[in-house]
Amino acid sequence: MRNWIILFAFAGVLAACQDEAEITPGHSRDQRMNPVFIRNGGEFIARALSVQLKNPDLRHYLKEKILEKFDGDYNFLLALHQKDLINSETAFGDLFRQDFERFSLDEIVKSDPLLQVAMPSLTNLTADNWEPENEIPLVVYRPPDIDLSSTDHLVAFRDGIPELFSLKKESSELVLVISHNERTIVVREGEDPRKELNGLARSECIENVRSEGTFHNLAFFLKESLLQCYYETEPEPPVSEGCERDMYPGMDQVTRAKFTTMNYMREAEHYLDGNPEVYFIVTLASKNPSGFASLRKSFPSNDRSQWKNCGIFSCVPEWHEKNQPVFIWDKEVFGNLVRYDWFEEDFSTGKIDITLGLTSKFENLTVSGNVKITISKKDYFLDQDFVNFCDRANGTGTDYNTGKLYFTINQH
């Protein structure tokens, strides 16, 4: 009943707005932007795209771009592809000109450069099996300031007409989402992108995701590329006795991770937002409390299905396997304990500072300290666990449990 009330209210507002709107010749179904529902550039684009999806050339182009998975997920950045030709005569960005009364796609994306077109993977419907010749997806706008776990609906567009899109159940049809990319950093040309990662990346790891030039003096970088560096020390010579890390010194790696329940996976990342952008922060001790340091490492997936195993009636969490090098553990440098904090990243223009504390023992010394790091305001905290130097580090390694996420560490 509540959903019907919402829908009737929505339809009433829509009808009232259509009565008041100035109808431009040739746009009999209110082809101009309605200010009640179109609150920002991303929603402008969602509505305009839904109108243009009647063009099969566009649908084929969208599938091709989405399947490139430039950042590992099913999406592409609008800023980098406006001039792409969808056929021999028409550029992608030109399709939107007739639908924008006061703005161009270029102007909107210039003010919001991380806007993307994405296609979330549904249980039985994915970008891989999309048949663009016959299937026209629904277009949903995902506002960056909305918590999907605390709202029931978003606004979607079908051929330019708005409708309610339920967040309480998985869509039964393919969906294109206009949203913000969570795996990419944008900075002004010449600026160091490491500043956006709180200095937790080194310049030699920088990779520009745009192959030529920039977009309005902006440069785009993949976070995973920026975070491939690790805190490297020379491994100590092996000894004949002691802990496994003494006898077989090597690089600590996180080899796999798994959500403890499907509820935690859904809370961390709604299916509409695509694949979970999981990352972890490693806190490293020092004999000098002021020398405590942190590493941020990305643990991305290429498909949401890598985190779950679905049967006929339900899904259960699945191990996502990925060898992610972390650091070479010298006990004399870092002590006997390391802290791992896990997060799922969500787009937000706001930032918060958090403090991570650690107490570690050295040969004749116990040191307590902390580090301060900056994360996105909307990042989902998956809690932490501690790794001991003498935990098993070879073979299958050791499994750890934050309460929301399992992860495994061993050496290679």
mmCIF file of C-alpha atoms in Angstrom, residues 6-372:
data_model
loop_
_atom_site.group_PDB
_atom_site.id
_atom_site.type_symbol
_atom_site.label_atom_id
_atom_site.label_comp_id
_atom_site.label_asym_id
_atom_site.label_seq_id
_atom_site.Cartn_x
_atom_site.Cartn_y
_atom_site.Cartn_z
ATOM 1 C CA ILE A 6 4.270 6.911 -3.249
ATOM 2 C CA LEU A 7 3.560 6.090 -6.878
ATOM 3 C CA PHE A 8 0.265 8.050 -6.895
ATOM 4 C CA ALA A 9 1.975 11.029 -5.280
ATOM 5 C CA PHE A 10 4.819 10.781 -7.784
ATOM 6 C CA ALA A 11 2.366 10.636 -10.696
ATOM 7 C CA GLY A 12 0.414 13.601 -9.308
ATOM 8 C CA VAL A 13 3.488 15.769 -9.063
ATOM 9 C CA LEU A 14 4.511 14.688 -12.551
ATOM 10 C CA ALA A 15 1.105 15.630 -13.986
ATOM 11 C CA ALA A 16 1.154 19.013 -12.262
ATOM 12 C CA CYS A 17 4.624 19.744 -13.548
ATOM 13 C CA GLN A 18 3.660 18.767 -17.078
ATOM 14 C CA ASP A 19 0.729 21.232 -16.911
ATOM 15 C CA GLU A 20 3.096 24.026 -15.914
ATOM 16 C CA ALA A 21 5.952 23.164 -18.288
ATOM 17 C CA GLU A 22 6.471 25.025 -21.533
ATOM 18 C CA ILE A 23 6.103 22.443 -24.309
ATOM 19 C CA THR A 24 8.527 22.947 -27.167
ATOM 20 C CA PRO A 25 7.233 22.038 -30.653
ATOM 21 C CA GLY A 26 8.263 18.513 -31.576
ATOM 22 C CA HIS A 27 8.476 17.441 -27.919
ATOM 23 C CA SER A 28 4.874 16.524 -27.161
ATOM 24 C CA ARG A 29 5.760 14.231 -24.218
ATOM 25 C CA ASP A 30 7.684 16.893 -22.348
ATOM 26 C CA GLN A 31 10.999 16.172 -24.037
ATOM 27 C CA ARG A 32 12.463 19.181 -22.221
ATOM 28 C CA MET A 33 13.944 18.824 -18.764
ATOM 29 C CA ASN A 34 11.513 18.897 -15.865
ATOM 30 C CA PRO A 35 13.092 20.857 -12.973
ATOM 31 C CA VAL A 36 11.205 18.908 -10.301
ATOM 32 C CA PHE A 37 12.830 15.607 -11.213
ATOM 33 C CA ILE A 38 15.985 16.835 -12.936
ATOM 34 C CA ARG A 39 18.003 18.171 -10.008
ATOM 35 C CA ASN A 40 21.517 17.999 -11.403
ATOM 36 C CA GLY A 41 23.621 17.121 -14.412
ATOM 37 C CA GLY A 42 23.696 13.384 -13.783
ATOM 38 C CA GLU A 43 19.925 13.204 -13.861
ATOM 39 C CA PHE A 44 19.846 15.330 -17.015
ATOM 40 C CA ILE A 45 22.086 12.746 -18.663
ATOM 41 C CA ALA A 46 20.027 9.782 -17.429
ATOM 42 C CA ARG A 47 16.847 11.184 -18.901
ATOM 43 C CA ALA A 48 18.448 12.179 -22.205
ATOM 44 C CA LEU A 49 20.164 8.802 -22.558
ATOM 45 C CA SER A 50 16.851 6.999 -22.061
ATOM 46 C CA VAL A 51 15.408 8.957 -24.998
ATOM 47 C CA GLN A 52 18.371 8.222 -27.262
ATOM 48 C CA LEU A 53 18.371 4.481 -26.508
ATOM 49 C CA LYS A 54 15.887 4.023 -29.335
ATOM 50 C CA ASN A 55 18.967 4.234 -31.567
ATOM 51 C CA PRO A 56 20.364 0.681 -32.031
ATOM 52 C CA ASP A 57 23.791 2.077 -32.993
ATOM 53 C CA LEU A 58 23.979 3.697 -29.565
ATOM 54 C CA ARG A 59 22.986 0.482 -27.810
ATOM 55 C CA HIS A 60 25.691 -1.480 -29.637
ATOM 56 C CA TYR A 61 28.235 1.231 -28.794
ATOM 57 C CA LEU A 62 27.285 1.200 -25.105
ATOM 58 C CA LYS A 63 27.674 -2.559 -24.847
ATOM 59 C CA GLU A 64 31.081 -2.419 -26.521
ATOM 60 C CA LYS A 65 32.342 0.333 -24.194
ATOM 61 C CA ILE A 66 30.942 -1.242 -21.035
ATOM 62 C CA LEU A 67 32.509 -4.606 -21.852
ATOM 63 C CA GLU A 68 35.944 -2.984 -22.126
ATOM 64 C CA LYS A 69 35.826 -2.720 -18.294
ATOM 65 C CA PHE A 70 38.600 -0.140 -18.252
ATOM 66 C CA ASP A 71 38.723 -0.196 -14.445
ATOM 67 C CA GLY A 72 37.623 -3.815 -13.972
ATOM 68 C CA ASP A 73 33.907 -3.045 -13.658
ATOM 69 C CA TYR A 74 31.163 -2.771 -16.277
ATOM 70 C CA ASN A 75 31.337 0.970 -16.900
ATOM 71 C CA PHE A 76 33.021 3.812 -18.768
ATOM 72 C CA LEU A 77 33.681 7.477 -18.039
ATOM 73 C CA LEU A 78 31.584 9.969 -19.997
ATOM 74 C CA ALA A 79 34.405 12.512 -19.921
ATOM 75 C CA LEU A 80 36.707 10.323 -21.985
ATOM 76 C CA HIS A 81 34.329 9.223 -24.732
ATOM 77 C CA GLN A 82 32.202 12.147 -25.895
ATOM 78 C CA LYS A 83 33.938 12.238 -29.286
ATOM 79 C CA ASP A 84 33.640 8.501 -29.938
ATOM 80 C CA LEU A 85 31.756 7.720 -33.145
ATOM 81 C CA ILE A 86 28.746 5.458 -32.710
ATOM 82 C CA ASN A 87 28.431 5.244 -36.492
ATOM 83 C CA SER A 88 30.156 6.823 -39.487
ATOM 84 C CA GLU A 89 28.539 10.216 -38.902
ATOM 85 C CA THR A 90 27.533 10.686 -35.269
ATOM 86 C CA ALA A 91 29.643 11.220 -32.158
ATOM 87 C CA PHE A 92 28.392 9.932 -28.811
ATOM 88 C CA GLY A 93 28.257 13.410 -27.252
ATOM 89 C CA ASP A 94 26.321 14.884 -30.185
ATOM 90 C CA LEU A 95 23.340 12.629 -29.468
ATOM 91 C CA PHE A 96 22.487 14.680 -26.395
ATOM 92 C CA ARG A 97 22.394 18.121 -28.024
ATOM 93 C CA GLN A 98 18.700 18.020 -28.936
ATOM 94 C CA ASP A 99 17.740 17.073 -25.374
ATOM 95 C CA PHE A 100 19.644 19.809 -23.537
ATOM 96 C CA GLU A 101 17.981 23.198 -23.592
ATOM 97 C CA ARG A 102 20.618 25.151 -21.685
ATOM 98 C CA PHE A 103 23.526 22.753 -21.222
ATOM 99 C CA SER A 104 25.767 20.525 -23.291
ATOM 100 C CA LEU A 105 27.037 17.125 -22.214
ATOM 101 C CA ASP A 106 30.535 18.602 -22.248
ATOM 102 C CA GLU A 107 29.567 21.340 -19.776
ATOM 103 C CA ILE A 108 27.902 18.915 -17.390
ATOM 104 C CA VAL A 109 30.783 16.441 -17.402
ATOM 105 C CA LYS A 110 33.343 19.227 -17.030
ATOM 106 C CA SER A 111 31.734 20.163 -13.715
ATOM 107 C CA ASP A 112 31.319 16.503 -12.655
ATOM 108 C CA PRO A 113 34.099 14.554 -14.430
ATOM 109 C CA LEU A 114 33.642 11.199 -12.662
ATOM 110 C CA LEU A 115 30.155 10.635 -14.075
ATOM 111 C CA GLN A 116 29.938 7.238 -15.710
ATOM 112 C CA VAL A 117 27.593 4.905 -17.559
ATOM 113 C CA ALA A 118 27.468 1.536 -15.787
ATOM 114 C CA MET A 119 25.547 -1.709 -16.132
ATOM 115 C CA PRO A 120 25.214 -3.698 -12.882
ATOM 116 C CA SER A 121 25.327 -7.478 -13.089
ATOM 117 C CA LEU A 122 22.005 -9.079 -12.192
ATOM 118 C CA THR A 123 21.512 -12.737 -11.338
ATOM 119 C CA ASN A 124 20.484 -13.722 -14.862
ATOM 120 C CA LEU A 125 21.079 -10.498 -16.801
ATOM 121 C CA THR A 126 24.529 -9.063 -17.459
ATOM 122 C CA ALA A 127 26.290 -6.846 -19.962
ATOM 123 C CA ASP A 128 27.804 -9.970 -21.503
ATOM 124 C CA ASN A 129 24.437 -11.405 -22.529
ATOM 125 C CA TRP A 130 22.763 -8.082 -23.387
ATOM 126 C CA GLU A 131 21.250 -8.254 -26.889
ATOM 127 C CA PRO A 132 21.373 -4.585 -27.950
ATOM 128 C CA GLU A 133 19.515 -5.209 -31.194
ATOM 129 C CA ASN A 134 16.386 -6.143 -29.252
ATOM 130 C CA GLU A 135 16.765 -5.002 -25.620
ATOM 131 C CA ILE A 136 16.434 -1.396 -24.446
ATOM 132 C CA PRO A 137 17.542 -1.054 -20.805
ATOM 133 C CA LEU A 138 15.907 1.129 -18.207
ATOM 134 C CA VAL A 139 18.099 4.109 -17.189
ATOM 135 C CA VAL A 140 18.508 4.910 -13.490
ATOM 136 C CA TYR A 141 20.242 7.903 -11.937
ATOM 137 C CA ARG A 142 22.143 7.093 -8.757
ATOM 138 C CA PRO A 143 22.605 10.326 -6.721
ATOM 139 C CA PRO A 144 25.923 10.433 -4.836
ATOM 140 C CA ASP A 145 24.339 11.676 -1.610
ATOM 141 C CA ILE A 146 21.793 8.840 -1.231
ATOM 142 C CA ASP A 147 22.370 5.832 1.032
ATOM 143 C CA LEU A 148 20.799 2.977 -0.920
ATOM 144 C CA SER A 149 20.343 0.906 2.237
ATOM 145 C CA SER A 150 18.043 3.529 3.759
ATOM 146 C CA THR A 151 15.817 4.423 0.809
ATOM 147 C CA ASP A 152 13.207 2.416 -1.079
ATOM 148 C CA HIS A 153 13.276 3.975 -4.539
ATOM 149 C CA LEU A 154 15.250 5.970 -7.071
ATOM 150 C CA VAL A 155 14.001 7.745 -10.182
ATOM 151 C CA ALA A 156 14.414 5.846 -13.452
ATOM 152 C CA PHE A 157 13.674 6.874 -17.032
ATOM 153 C CA ARG A 158 12.086 4.960 -19.870
ATOM 154 C CA ASP A 159 12.078 6.860 -23.188
ATOM 155 C CA GLY A 160 12.370 10.098 -21.228
ATOM 156 C CA ILE A 161 9.455 9.396 -18.881
ATOM 157 C CA PRO A 162 10.295 9.144 -15.149
ATOM 158 C CA GLU A 163 9.137 6.227 -13.017
ATOM 159 C CA LEU A 164 9.898 4.757 -9.613
ATOM 160 C CA PHE A 165 12.692 2.184 -9.435
ATOM 161 C CA SER A 166 12.520 -0.180 -6.447
ATOM 162 C CA LEU A 167 15.702 -0.825 -4.463
ATOM 163 C CA LYS A 168 14.141 -3.568 -2.353
ATOM 164 C CA LYS A 169 14.312 -6.263 -4.993
ATOM 165 C CA GLU A 170 16.593 -7.023 -7.899
ATOM 166 C CA SER A 171 15.495 -5.580 -11.216
ATOM 167 C CA SER A 172 13.881 -8.002 -13.654
ATOM 168 C CA GLU A 173 15.213 -6.063 -16.656
ATOM 169 C CA LEU A 174 18.592 -4.742 -17.734
ATOM 170 C CA VAL A 175 19.534 -1.426 -16.191
ATOM 171 C CA LEU A 176 21.959 1.304 -17.193
ATOM 172 C CA VAL A 177 23.037 3.500 -14.297
ATOM 173 C CA ILE A 178 24.360 7.046 -14.435
ATOM 174 C CA SER A 179 26.545 7.227 -11.352
ATOM 175 C CA HIS A 180 30.002 8.240 -10.139
ATOM 176 C CA ASN A 181 33.093 6.126 -10.673
ATOM 177 C CA GLU A 182 34.646 4.810 -7.451
ATOM 178 C CA ARG A 183 37.833 3.329 -8.924
ATOM 179 C CA THR A 184 39.244 6.437 -10.603
ATOM 180 C CA ILE A 185 40.865 9.645 -9.373
ATOM 181 C CA VAL A 186 40.718 12.894 -11.320
ATOM 182 C CA VAL A 187 43.162 15.761 -10.769
ATOM 183 C CA ARG A 188 44.216 18.834 -12.688
ATOM 184 C CA GLU A 189 46.914 18.210 -15.251
ATOM 185 C CA GLY A 190 50.332 18.259 -13.611
ATOM 186 C CA GLU A 191 49.035 17.674 -10.072
ATOM 187 C CA ASP A 192 50.140 14.642 -8.066
ATOM 188 C CA PRO A 193 47.217 12.185 -7.764
ATOM 189 C CA ARG A 194 48.788 10.711 -4.636
ATOM 190 C CA LYS A 195 47.354 13.587 -2.605
ATOM 191 C CA GLU A 196 43.903 12.045 -3.104
ATOM 192 C CA LEU A 197 45.124 8.827 -1.476
ATOM 193 C CA ASN A 198 46.612 10.481 1.593
ATOM 194 C CA GLY A 199 50.145 9.950 0.280
ATOM 195 C CA LEU A 200 49.802 6.157 0.293
ATOM 196 C CA ALA A 201 51.133 5.721 -3.251
ATOM 197 C CA ARG A 202 54.405 6.473 -5.000
ATOM 198 C CA SER A 203 54.916 8.396 -8.239
ATOM 199 C CA GLU A 204 56.422 5.468 -10.156
ATOM 200 C CA CYS A 205 53.063 3.672 -9.886
ATOM 201 C CA ILE A 206 51.062 6.376 -11.659
ATOM 202 C CA GLU A 207 49.184 5.322 -14.774
ATOM 203 C CA ASN A 208 46.977 7.753 -16.720
ATOM 204 C CA VAL A 209 43.823 5.944 -17.791
ATOM 205 C CA ARG A 210 43.423 8.238 -20.775
ATOM 206 C CA SER A 211 45.613 7.232 -23.684
ATOM 207 C CA GLU A 212 45.911 10.699 -25.257
ATOM 208 C CA GLY A 213 45.811 14.189 -23.760
ATOM 209 C CA THR A 214 43.419 15.234 -21.048
ATOM 210 C CA PHE A 215 39.837 16.377 -20.680
ATOM 211 C CA HIS A 216 39.679 20.133 -20.008
ATOM 212 C CA ASN A 217 43.090 19.993 -18.286
ATOM 213 C CA LEU A 218 41.978 17.084 -16.111
ATOM 214 C CA ALA A 219 43.845 13.781 -15.859
ATOM 215 C CA PHE A 220 42.359 10.445 -14.794
ATOM 216 C CA PHE A 221 44.157 7.751 -12.787
ATOM 217 C CA LEU A 222 43.167 4.254 -11.700
ATOM 218 C CA LYS A 223 43.399 3.902 -7.924
ATOM 219 C CA GLU A 224 44.539 0.304 -8.222
ATOM 220 C CA SER A 225 47.505 1.396 -10.337
ATOM 221 C CA LEU A 226 48.437 4.037 -7.778
ATOM 222 C CA LEU A 227 48.316 1.500 -4.954
ATOM 223 C CA GLN A 228 50.464 -1.240 -6.463
ATOM 224 C CA CYS A 229 53.528 -0.110 -4.512
ATOM 225 C CA TYR A 230 54.342 -1.832 -1.242
ATOM 226 C CA TYR A 231 56.626 -1.144 1.706
ATOM 227 C CA GLU A 232 59.645 -3.186 0.690
ATOM 228 C CA THR A 233 62.613 -4.091 2.859
ATOM 229 C CA GLU A 234 65.364 -6.559 2.100
ATOM 230 C CA PRO A 235 64.345 -10.017 3.366
ATOM 231 C CA GLU A 236 66.406 -11.324 6.257
ATOM 232 C CA PRO A 237 68.514 -14.446 5.625
ATOM 233 C CA PRO A 238 66.552 -17.587 6.569
ATOM 234 C CA VAL A 239 67.236 -19.239 9.912
ATOM 235 C CA SER A 240 66.897 -22.905 10.830
ATOM 236 C CA GLU A 241 64.368 -22.440 13.633
ATOM 237 C CA GLY A 242 61.713 -20.043 14.842
ATOM 238 C CA CYS A 243 58.528 -18.829 13.162
ATOM 239 C CA GLU A 244 57.769 -19.575 9.522
ATOM 240 C CA ARG A 245 58.532 -15.972 8.579
ATOM 241 C CA ASP A 246 61.992 -16.490 10.128
ATOM 242 C CA MET A 247 62.647 -19.722 8.253
ATOM 243 C CA TYR A 248 61.065 -18.732 4.935
ATOM 244 C CA PRO A 249 61.272 -14.942 4.600
ATOM 245 C CA GLY A 250 59.328 -13.518 1.686
ATOM 246 C CA MET A 251 56.547 -11.176 0.633
ATOM 247 C CA ASP A 252 53.336 -11.229 2.694
ATOM 248 C CA GLN A 253 50.316 -11.412 0.391
ATOM 249 C CA VAL A 254 46.569 -11.266 0.870
ATOM 250 C CA THR A 255 45.507 -14.185 -1.297
ATOM 251 C CA ARG A 256 41.731 -14.160 -0.876
ATOM 252 C CA ALA A 257 38.798 -12.524 0.924
ATOM 253 C CA LYS A 258 35.143 -13.379 1.552
ATOM 254 C CA PHE A 259 32.198 -11.615 3.177
ATOM 255 C CA THR A 260 31.012 -13.483 6.263
ATOM 256 C CA THR A 261 27.338 -13.123 5.248
ATOM 257 C CA MET A 262 25.395 -11.988 2.188
ATOM 258 C CA ASN A 263 23.814 -9.257 4.316
ATOM 259 C CA TYR A 264 27.224 -7.679 4.907
ATOM 260 C CA MET A 265 27.962 -7.847 1.200
ATOM 261 C CA ARG A 266 24.669 -6.107 0.392
ATOM 262 C CA GLU A 267 25.240 -3.492 3.096
ATOM 263 C CA ALA A 268 28.730 -2.834 1.779
ATOM 264 C CA GLU A 269 27.691 -2.463 -1.882
ATOM 265 C CA HIS A 270 24.175 -2.477 -3.323
ATOM 266 C CA TYR A 271 23.930 -4.388 -6.611
ATOM 267 C CA LEU A 272 23.012 -1.126 -8.386
ATOM 268 C CA ASP A 273 26.472 0.224 -7.526
ATOM 269 C CA GLY A 274 28.192 -2.669 -9.286
ATOM 270 C CA ASN A 275 31.135 -4.646 -7.936
ATOM 271 C CA PRO A 276 32.417 -4.081 -4.392
ATOM 272 C CA GLU A 277 35.427 -1.730 -4.297
ATOM 273 C CA VAL A 278 37.116 -3.438 -1.355
ATOM 274 C CA TYR A 279 40.390 -2.129 0.021
ATOM 275 C CA PHE A 280 42.423 -2.512 3.200
ATOM 276 C CA ILE A 281 44.742 -0.374 5.295
ATOM 277 C CA VAL A 282 47.792 -2.003 6.881
ATOM 278 C CA THR A 283 49.182 -0.294 9.986
ATOM 279 C CA LEU A 284 52.895 -0.919 10.547
ATOM 280 C CA ALA A 285 54.644 -0.279 13.853
ATOM 281 C CA SER A 286 58.063 1.219 14.477
ATOM 282 C CA LYS A 287 60.421 1.378 17.450
ATOM 283 C CA ASN A 288 59.765 5.102 17.357
ATOM 284 C CA PRO A 289 56.024 5.831 17.897
ATOM 285 C CA SER A 290 56.243 8.771 15.498
ATOM 286 C CA GLY A 291 57.420 6.374 12.793
ATOM 287 C CA PHE A 292 54.223 4.307 12.552
ATOM 288 C CA ALA A 293 53.136 4.016 8.912
ATOM 289 C CA SER A 294 50.223 2.780 6.808
ATOM 290 C CA LEU A 295 49.741 1.130 3.435
ATOM 291 C CA ARG A 296 46.528 1.203 1.446
ATOM 292 C CA LYS A 297 45.946 -1.727 -0.903
ATOM 293 C CA SER A 298 43.118 -2.297 -3.347
ATOM 294 C CA PHE A 299 41.365 -5.684 -3.549
ATOM 295 C CA PRO A 300 39.007 -5.209 -6.511
ATOM 296 C CA SER A 301 36.916 -7.751 -8.382
ATOM 297 C CA ASN A 302 36.023 -7.879 -12.060
ATOM 298 C CA ASP A 303 32.496 -9.094 -11.449
ATOM 299 C CA ARG A 304 30.108 -9.120 -8.503
ATOM 300 C CA SER A 305 29.732 -12.873 -8.978
ATOM 301 C CA GLN A 306 33.341 -13.344 -7.807
ATOM 302 C CA TRP A 307 32.133 -12.588 -4.271
ATOM 303 C CA LYS A 308 29.131 -14.937 -4.220
ATOM 304 C CA ASN A 309 27.923 -18.366 -5.285
ATOM 305 C CA CYS A 310 24.275 -18.464 -6.289
ATOM 306 C CA GLY A 311 22.114 -21.568 -6.444
ATOM 307 C CA ILE A 312 18.522 -21.890 -7.551
ATOM 308 C CA PHE A 313 17.001 -20.279 -4.470
ATOM 309 C CA SER A 314 19.724 -18.291 -2.721
ATOM 310 C CA CYS A 315 23.287 -16.971 -2.765
ATOM 311 C CA VAL A 316 26.120 -17.529 -0.302
ATOM 312 C CA PRO A 317 29.432 -15.657 0.033
ATOM 313 C CA GLU A 318 32.304 -16.975 -2.069
ATOM 314 C CA TRP A 319 36.071 -16.606 -1.701
ATOM 315 C CA HIS A 320 37.394 -13.927 -4.044
ATOM 316 C CA GLU A 321 40.936 -15.024 -4.834
ATOM 317 C CA LYS A 322 43.552 -12.443 -5.787
ATOM 318 C CA ASN A 323 47.239 -12.436 -4.839
ATOM 319 C CA GLN A 324 47.860 -8.925 -3.544
ATOM 320 C CA PRO A 325 51.481 -8.265 -2.425
ATOM 321 C CA VAL A 326 51.661 -6.248 0.788
ATOM 322 C CA PHE A 327 55.138 -6.037 2.336
ATOM 323 C CA ILE A 328 58.207 -7.986 3.459
ATOM 324 C CA TRP A 329 57.922 -8.388 7.222
ATOM 325 C CA ASP A 330 61.172 -7.699 9.035
ATOM 326 C CA LYS A 331 60.414 -8.227 12.715
ATOM 327 C CA GLU A 332 63.264 -5.926 13.744
ATOM 328 C CA VAL A 333 61.683 -3.111 11.730
ATOM 329 C CA PHE A 334 57.930 -3.649 12.274
ATOM 330 C CA GLY A 335 57.670 -5.697 15.471
ATOM 331 C CA ASN A 336 55.484 -8.742 16.044
ATOM 332 C CA LEU A 337 52.013 -7.412 15.175
ATOM 333 C CA VAL A 338 50.368 -5.755 12.160
ATOM 334 C CA ARG A 339 46.840 -4.365 11.899
ATOM 335 C CA TYR A 340 44.551 -4.862 8.861
ATOM 336 C CA ASP A 341 41.477 -2.597 8.513
ATOM 337 C CA TRP A 342 39.055 -3.362 5.676
ATOM 338 C CA PHE A 343 36.661 -1.014 3.861
ATOM 339 C CA GLU A 344 34.317 -0.903 0.885
ATOM 340 C CA GLU A 345 34.685 2.364 -0.973
ATOM 341 C CA ASP A 346 31.703 4.519 -1.925
ATOM 342 C CA PHE A 347 31.772 7.741 -3.891
ATOM 343 C CA SER A 348 31.533 10.892 -1.797
ATOM 344 C CA THR A 349 32.874 14.409 -2.081
ATOM 345 C CA GLY A 350 33.299 14.467 1.706
ATOM 346 C CA LYS A 351 36.328 13.116 3.568
ATOM 347 C CA ILE A 352 36.893 12.063 7.177
ATOM 348 C CA ASP A 353 40.039 11.414 9.199
ATOM 349 C CA ILE A 354 40.295 8.263 11.300
ATOM 350 C CA THR A 355 42.973 7.076 13.721
ATOM 351 C CA LEU A 356 44.261 3.502 13.722
ATOM 352 C CA GLY A 357 46.127 2.330 16.817
ATOM 353 C CA LEU A 358 48.557 -0.543 17.293
ATOM 354 C CA THR A 359 50.793 -2.023 20.012
ATOM 355 C CA SER A 360 53.700 -4.128 18.783
ATOM 356 C CA LYS A 361 56.537 -5.909 20.569
ATOM 357 C CA PHE A 362 60.174 -5.753 19.573
ATOM 358 C CA GLU A 363 62.969 -7.790 21.171
ATOM 359 C CA ASN A 364 63.253 -5.750 24.372
ATOM 360 C CA LEU A 365 60.614 -3.133 23.762
ATOM 361 C CA THR A 366 56.829 -2.726 23.513
ATOM 362 C CA VAL A 367 55.687 0.282 21.512
ATOM 363 C CA SER A 368 52.211 1.775 21.106
ATOM 364 C CA GLY A 369 51.336 4.309 18.453
ATOM 365 C CA ASN A 370 48.829 5.237 15.786
ATOM 366 C CA VAL A 371 48.418 6.631 12.317
ATOM 367 C CA LYS A 372 45.833 9.045 10.944
#
